[in-house]
């Protein structure tokens, strides 16, 4: 007898349909064959499924004769233990130990030897696919229930054991579907607050501009000037995630197996990989490509401390994602795209010893060493960073000042107002922030007065800015105007945007 159930495979961060076909031939010697391009994890499911069935009180496969499992389509690589549950249920159906209608039902889950159902990666992507594809019921491991609590277009049943799912399908003891929790609140509690930072007013203003428009930013300054502390305060002034953005971020973390246990409170990602990180860990990849740090920072912040200490090849791999907001990972088995719309926040010293240009401490580096150090970060990469900020050493009077600076909550209110203006402006566009504007959109929404055009022309000639640099100055000026609640870009907005390009 044969049976057919439905499951899913995750490619990148999207799921596609997989049919689990089971055929049992009672005559002949026992044989358990798994076909359909399975990897080692799937091949081992034969042993897991056999033990789980036996320990759950069912007749194990070795007593059934010849069993063939096909995971269709056959040309799609299967690289996850996600099919254990549908395989086990398919065997029960084909051997008439269980009877239920499998249409409009989708099953995922890994089996333990005792019949418990273990957590798997990518459940949120599977749930979104099932909802879109018209499935009515989705059965997932109980440990994955928190990932899909926001979805309401499909009945989702969290399952703890193989016995409990079979009792439900027999309508003996029904499972309780997940009740959607749409009111997910973003936490307002942050370890680092802007009011804890003494001085560095220009750097804090630059962070506000960057947060308001989603711009990339580079801090350059001596050791101990506060670059890292400033960077860690950035999440506290970022606006709350929109519902669509939250789903995107959660889906990436779900596929990567880094989903949080509690999503009742959630905030934008802040990823800070060490400078010894490899290109694969940063960009993503592997035999079966997984998202890297830049995708885990999607809709959040990627903080690269000691920027110039990263291998040049690793930094150069950031150029395409910074420009396009996606990263394409190509392997012999195919090409996969991961979203990577992140804010790059980089911090570096001006030279190897860190004191070049410091008025109080002499630099110990030769001109050649300084030049070689700065050349570790290429011009094309610097050109993609909108704000270049010098973070000088703070005087002792500033550090001992008892007066608190402006709190992050106040700055965040201004940032959210500026983002709201951008959302209204781009309501009919495919972008959400000023930093995402195309060249045509810059021409449409970043109009200048005659005086502004002349100022920008002189700046381009003097600084020898590239076309990309020219466009990025206009985007930053548009963000500054939004913060000032101005409909048009004024001379002072353009002047402030120009001062953030000192590295040019």
XYZ file of C-alpha atoms in Angstrom:
504
model
C 0.000 0.000 0.000
C 1.194 3.572 -0.598
C 0.652 6.937 1.137
C 1.495 10.560 0.448
C 2.094 13.411 2.911
C 3.377 16.950 2.527
C 6.377 18.672 4.010
C 8.722 21.471 2.947
C 12.368 22.235 2.216
C 14.076 25.523 3.055
C 16.200 27.098 0.309
C 17.936 30.214 1.550
C 15.196 31.776 3.671
C 12.277 30.573 1.544
C 10.455 27.241 1.726
C 9.264 25.040 -1.128
C 6.925 22.064 -1.179
C 8.198 18.495 -0.713
C 5.994 15.439 -1.135
C 6.802 12.446 1.079
C 5.695 9.297 -0.771
C 5.713 5.963 1.064
C 5.271 2.564 -0.525
C 5.181 -0.689 1.472
C 5.500 -4.112 -0.148
C 4.627 -6.852 2.340
C 6.342 -9.653 0.336
C 10.072 -10.150 0.360
C 12.908 -9.429 2.772
C 12.875 -6.261 4.815
C 14.452 -3.281 3.078
C 14.128 0.423 3.996
C 15.090 2.625 1.045
C 15.153 6.426 1.075
C 15.401 8.208 -2.284
C 14.954 11.781 -3.544
C 18.473 13.250 -3.154
C 18.737 12.921 0.651
C 21.906 13.962 2.482
C 23.449 12.084 5.409
C 21.025 13.573 7.949
C 18.094 12.247 5.903
C 19.656 8.833 5.320
C 20.029 8.415 9.064
C 16.315 9.147 9.496
C 15.688 5.465 8.728
C 17.191 4.538 12.091
C 15.507 7.400 13.953
C 12.081 6.644 12.472
C 12.369 2.900 13.109
C 13.304 3.370 16.775
C 10.685 6.098 17.312
C 7.899 3.915 15.885
C 8.930 0.934 18.010
C 9.245 2.979 21.212
C 5.886 4.669 20.553
C 4.048 1.323 20.502
C 3.725 0.844 16.714
C 4.938 -1.991 14.546
C 8.482 -1.015 13.459
C 9.438 -0.963 9.745
C 11.583 -4.105 9.961
C 8.355 -6.096 10.463
C 6.636 -4.571 7.415
C 8.638 -5.924 4.469
C 10.036 -3.695 1.742
C 9.591 0.073 2.365
C 10.446 2.784 -0.150
C 10.391 6.483 0.790
C 10.573 9.082 -1.980
C 11.146 12.780 -1.224
C 9.890 14.628 -4.293
C 10.981 16.548 -6.299
C 13.962 14.257 -6.708
C 16.325 16.958 -8.040
C 15.945 19.153 -4.934
C 18.654 18.526 -2.291
C 17.217 17.499 1.094
C 19.599 18.548 3.855
C 17.567 18.565 7.052
C 16.031 16.047 9.478
C 12.779 17.988 9.042
C 11.154 15.007 7.232
C 11.282 12.483 10.110
C 7.697 13.145 11.245
C 6.047 12.928 7.792
C 8.075 9.795 7.001
C 6.904 8.114 10.220
C 3.278 9.120 9.635
C 3.512 7.960 6.025
C 4.678 4.527 7.149
C 1.785 4.327 9.617
C -0.657 5.267 6.856
C 0.812 2.829 4.321
C 0.777 -0.041 6.846
C -2.796 0.824 7.922
C -1.803 1.479 11.553
C -3.257 4.970 11.170
C -5.951 6.523 9.017
C -6.490 10.239 8.325
C -6.833 12.639 5.432
C -3.421 14.107 4.589
C -4.627 16.757 2.129
C -4.154 20.395 3.186
C -1.898 19.262 6.054
C 1.836 19.908 6.251
C 4.231 18.190 8.684
C 7.767 19.003 9.842
C 9.893 17.757 12.708
C 12.854 15.624 13.749
C 12.244 12.464 15.761
C 14.177 11.346 18.803
C 14.620 7.623 19.335
C 11.955 7.615 22.062
C 9.360 9.294 19.836
C 9.777 12.870 21.034
C 9.693 15.545 18.339
C 12.716 17.813 18.312
C 13.123 21.406 17.207
C 14.184 22.096 13.598
C 15.431 25.197 11.782
C 13.387 27.282 9.343
C 9.909 26.662 10.780
C 8.833 30.290 10.282
C 9.762 30.116 6.586
C 7.784 26.871 6.315
C 4.776 28.411 8.070
C 4.747 31.448 5.773
C 4.972 29.139 2.752
C 2.165 26.904 4.051
C -0.065 29.908 4.655
C 0.591 31.263 1.158
C 0.198 27.856 -0.526
C -3.257 27.296 0.942
C -2.565 24.588 3.532
C -5.119 24.537 6.331
C -3.106 22.817 9.076
C 0.597 22.859 9.976
C 2.175 20.503 12.503
C 5.459 21.667 14.025
C 7.685 20.723 16.993
C 6.481 22.183 20.276
C 9.835 23.942 20.796
C 9.294 25.953 17.581
C 5.913 27.337 18.662
C 7.298 30.763 19.649
C 8.531 31.405 16.096
C 5.086 31.337 14.517
C 3.017 32.964 17.267
C 2.334 36.029 15.080
C 0.769 34.139 12.159
C -3.005 33.917 11.917
C -3.819 32.664 8.401
C -3.347 28.969 9.168
C -3.999 26.549 12.043
C -0.648 25.654 13.599
C -0.414 22.711 16.010
C 2.669 22.376 18.245
C 3.448 18.703 18.820
C 5.596 17.152 21.554
C 5.620 13.434 20.635
C 4.742 11.058 17.830
C 2.050 9.488 20.040
C 0.319 12.850 20.621
C 0.139 13.666 16.905
C -1.286 10.231 16.060
C -3.937 10.577 18.786
C -4.879 13.957 17.367
C -5.116 12.619 13.816
C -7.342 9.793 15.111
C -9.438 12.462 16.865
C -8.895 10.773 20.231
C -7.064 13.584 22.088
C -7.090 16.815 20.109
C -4.158 19.200 20.126
C -4.661 22.898 20.819
C -3.668 25.213 17.951
C -1.511 28.262 18.612
C -3.440 31.435 19.390
C -1.889 34.292 17.348
C -0.099 36.942 19.409
C 0.011 39.969 17.140
C 0.880 42.522 19.805
C 4.629 41.889 19.958
C 6.239 44.862 21.689
C 9.771 46.024 21.038
C 11.729 46.285 24.264
C 12.651 49.763 25.442
C 15.344 48.565 27.863
C 18.913 49.012 26.607
C 22.219 48.479 28.372
C 23.780 51.570 26.798
C 22.065 54.963 26.600
C 23.148 58.193 24.920
C 22.944 60.004 28.250
C 25.865 57.895 29.496
C 28.200 59.314 26.839
C 30.098 62.433 27.916
C 30.951 64.876 25.143
C 31.316 63.698 21.513
C 28.375 65.844 20.436
C 29.231 65.637 16.731
C 29.444 61.839 16.850
C 26.092 61.614 18.655
C 24.508 63.922 16.105
C 25.930 61.758 13.312
C 24.434 58.650 14.926
C 21.058 60.386 15.037
C 21.287 61.226 11.324
C 22.421 57.692 10.485
C 19.563 56.142 12.479
C 16.990 58.449 10.900
C 17.948 57.600 7.314
C 19.537 54.150 7.612
C 22.970 55.474 6.583
C 26.351 53.780 6.991
C 28.810 55.455 9.360
C 32.543 55.281 10.115
C 34.198 56.416 13.363
C 37.910 57.250 13.256
C 39.742 58.147 16.445
C 42.433 57.194 18.980
C 42.037 54.311 21.449
C 39.738 55.090 24.351
C 37.951 58.002 22.696
C 34.572 56.288 23.035
C 34.011 54.806 19.564
C 32.781 51.435 20.847
C 30.565 52.976 23.520
C 28.998 55.268 20.932
C 28.392 52.311 18.646
C 26.645 50.347 21.389
C 24.223 53.213 21.991
C 22.954 53.146 18.395
C 20.280 50.436 18.981
C 18.735 52.610 21.701
C 17.791 55.345 19.199
C 16.665 53.149 16.304
C 12.918 53.098 15.541
C 10.800 50.048 16.295
C 10.558 47.348 13.648
C 7.503 47.323 11.438
C 5.539 44.049 11.351
C 6.890 43.120 7.898
C 10.454 43.854 8.995
C 10.026 41.771 12.134
C 8.896 38.791 10.057
C 11.916 39.185 7.745
C 14.342 39.273 10.673
C 12.700 36.375 12.503
C 12.712 34.264 9.337
C 16.467 34.749 8.887
C 17.168 33.868 12.524
C 14.856 30.854 12.237
C 16.721 29.493 9.203
C 20.076 30.109 10.897
C 18.944 28.260 14.036
C 19.468 31.367 16.193
C 15.863 32.102 17.024
C 15.218 33.549 20.467
C 13.172 31.624 23.017
C 10.944 34.594 23.793
C 9.751 36.960 21.080
C 7.237 38.739 23.291
C 9.870 41.487 23.337
C 12.031 42.086 20.310
C 14.442 44.697 18.987
C 16.524 45.337 15.895
C 19.571 43.069 15.456
C 22.986 44.344 16.502
C 25.737 42.048 15.232
C 29.373 42.585 16.170
C 31.661 39.911 14.678
C 35.338 39.780 15.680
C 37.897 41.062 13.180
C 39.209 37.506 12.738
C 35.868 36.462 11.166
C 36.110 34.707 7.798
C 34.354 35.813 4.623
C 31.951 32.853 4.846
C 30.917 33.676 8.420
C 30.362 37.321 7.442
C 28.710 36.884 4.028
C 27.159 33.438 4.428
C 27.787 30.184 2.638
C 28.797 26.600 3.258
C 28.019 23.424 1.346
C 24.361 24.156 1.987
C 24.414 27.975 2.227
C 23.355 29.539 5.507
C 22.976 33.271 6.256
C 26.058 35.080 7.550
C 26.480 38.032 9.892
C 25.385 40.600 7.318
C 22.060 38.791 6.872
C 21.646 38.311 10.619
C 22.045 42.111 10.817
C 19.226 42.637 8.285
C 17.087 45.658 9.266
C 19.558 46.295 12.089
C 23.212 47.182 12.632
C 26.450 45.437 11.643
C 29.195 46.821 13.896
C 32.752 46.176 12.717
C 35.157 47.287 15.428
C 38.847 47.551 14.492
C 37.680 47.984 10.895
C 41.143 48.043 9.353
C 42.125 44.793 11.101
C 39.627 42.750 9.071
C 41.230 40.966 6.099
C 40.910 43.129 3.011
C 39.214 40.313 1.083
C 36.529 40.126 3.793
C 35.892 43.878 3.691
C 35.728 43.918 -0.108
C 33.009 41.273 -0.004
C 30.776 43.875 1.679
C 30.663 46.116 -1.377
C 27.837 44.399 -3.254
C 25.549 43.925 -0.194
C 26.044 47.562 0.848
C 24.913 48.699 -2.582
C 22.085 46.253 -3.290
C 20.768 45.139 0.099
C 21.070 41.445 -0.815
C 23.952 38.982 -0.998
C 24.171 36.234 -3.609
C 25.907 33.060 -2.457
C 26.875 30.891 -5.432
C 27.935 27.276 -5.078
C 28.210 24.334 -7.442
C 24.772 23.151 -6.280
C 23.134 26.488 -7.082
C 22.863 30.142 -6.143
C 20.886 31.519 -3.200
C 20.091 35.113 -2.233
C 19.928 36.291 1.370
C 18.571 39.719 2.364
C 21.228 42.065 3.777
C 19.700 45.507 4.222
C 21.775 46.577 7.228
C 23.405 49.708 8.603
C 27.180 49.396 8.614
C 28.791 50.977 11.664
C 32.588 50.767 11.539
C 35.238 52.006 13.968
C 38.983 52.224 13.431
C 42.140 53.943 14.654
C 43.839 56.508 12.407
C 47.110 54.500 12.386
C 48.602 51.276 13.845
C 49.492 52.892 17.191
C 46.253 54.877 17.162
C 47.629 58.363 17.885
C 48.093 59.938 14.473
C 46.793 63.496 14.698
C 46.401 63.336 18.491
C 47.394 66.754 19.934
C 48.454 65.283 23.286
C 50.308 62.137 22.342
C 52.925 61.645 19.651
C 52.376 59.042 16.938
C 55.054 56.314 16.852
C 54.277 55.237 13.256
C 56.234 56.171 10.163
C 54.370 57.809 7.243
C 54.704 54.543 5.332
C 53.096 52.561 8.176
C 50.225 55.048 8.434
C 49.618 54.927 4.694
C 49.763 51.130 4.562
C 47.352 50.894 7.506
C 44.811 53.208 5.900
C 45.055 51.390 2.582
C 43.621 48.281 4.247
C 40.224 49.930 3.725
C 39.780 50.569 0.014
C 38.470 53.765 -1.544
C 35.433 52.071 -3.144
C 34.385 50.719 0.272
C 34.844 54.110 1.957
C 32.796 55.646 -0.848
C 29.853 53.482 0.238
C 29.953 54.874 3.793
C 27.795 57.989 4.071
C 29.131 59.584 7.260
C 32.829 59.747 8.163
C 33.192 61.005 11.732
C 36.351 61.946 13.607
C 36.103 60.966 17.288
C 38.800 62.887 19.179
C 40.159 62.233 22.655
C 37.935 63.721 25.370
C 39.343 66.202 27.848
C 39.149 65.388 31.544
C 36.664 68.204 32.131
C 34.168 66.504 29.835
C 34.636 63.122 31.484
C 34.070 64.562 34.959
C 31.037 66.606 33.914
C 28.125 65.484 36.101
C 25.484 66.893 33.781
C 23.784 64.124 31.795
C 23.538 64.271 28.053
C 20.298 63.983 26.098
C 18.643 60.610 26.713
C 18.221 58.039 23.947
C 14.443 58.062 24.353
C 14.296 61.739 23.332
C 16.539 61.186 20.313
C 14.541 58.117 19.334
C 11.358 60.199 19.158
C 12.988 62.522 16.604
C 14.295 59.535 14.642
C 10.858 57.923 14.540
C 9.274 61.168 13.310
C 11.876 61.383 10.516
C 11.275 57.743 9.557
C 7.524 58.389 9.493
C 8.062 61.238 7.027
C 10.076 58.887 4.829
C 7.423 56.167 4.961
C 4.815 58.687 3.856
C 7.080 59.941 1.062
C 7.847 56.430 -0.190
C 4.352 55.016 0.329
C 4.094 54.102 -3.369
C 7.780 53.182 -3.758
C 9.707 49.982 -3.109
C 11.997 51.641 -0.514
C 11.393 52.716 3.069
C 14.392 54.887 4.000
C 16.438 57.652 2.403
C 19.549 55.455 2.272
C 17.701 53.000 -0.011
C 16.791 55.579 -2.673
C 17.788 54.913 -6.277
C 19.422 57.601 -8.438
C 16.075 58.455 -10.000
C 14.438 58.771 -6.595
C 17.268 61.039 -5.423
C 16.593 63.343 -8.367
C 12.881 63.306 -7.568
C 12.969 63.825 -3.793
C 16.273 65.671 -3.193
C 15.753 68.903 -5.088
C 18.104 71.787 -4.271
C 17.854 75.538 -4.515
C 20.122 77.399 -6.946
C 22.478 78.255 -4.070
C 22.484 74.633 -2.946
C 23.382 73.381 -6.409
C 26.295 75.832 -6.593
C 27.548 74.814 -3.130
C 27.420 71.132 -4.047
C 29.159 71.773 -7.383
C 32.062 73.501 -5.651
C 32.258 70.721 -3.052
C 32.366 68.003 -5.715
C 35.159 69.810 -7.562
C 37.201 70.505 -4.425
C 36.755 67.092 -2.809
C 36.781 65.242 -6.153
C 33.717 63.264 -5.144
C 32.514 60.307 -7.186
C 28.994 60.102 -8.574
C 28.169 57.722 -5.725
C 29.536 60.186 -3.170
C 27.474 62.962 -4.747
C 24.276 60.894 -4.443
C 25.040 59.886 -0.865
C 25.531 63.500 0.195
C 22.078 64.298 -1.179
C 20.564 61.348 0.692
C 22.134 62.470 3.971
C 20.979 66.058 3.366
C 17.449 64.748 2.763
C 17.591 62.906 6.117
C 18.806 66.012 7.949
C 15.930 67.960 6.409
C 13.515 65.263 7.607
C 14.895 65.547 11.142
C 14.292 69.290 10.978
C 10.787 68.631 9.590
C 11.655 70.608 6.470
C 9.972 69.901 3.142
C 12.991 71.091 1.161
C 16.756 70.693 1.542
C 18.158 74.005 2.811
C 21.752 75.254 2.621
C 22.397 74.374 6.275
C 21.189 70.792 5.686
C 23.507 70.419 2.714
C 26.399 72.007 4.610
C 26.027 69.543 7.486
C 25.901 66.614 5.067
C 29.122 67.818 3.392
C 31.053 67.990 6.667
C 30.467 64.269 7.161
C 32.706 63.429 4.168
C 36.043 64.477 5.710
C 37.769 61.282 4.571
C 37.163 62.290 0.973
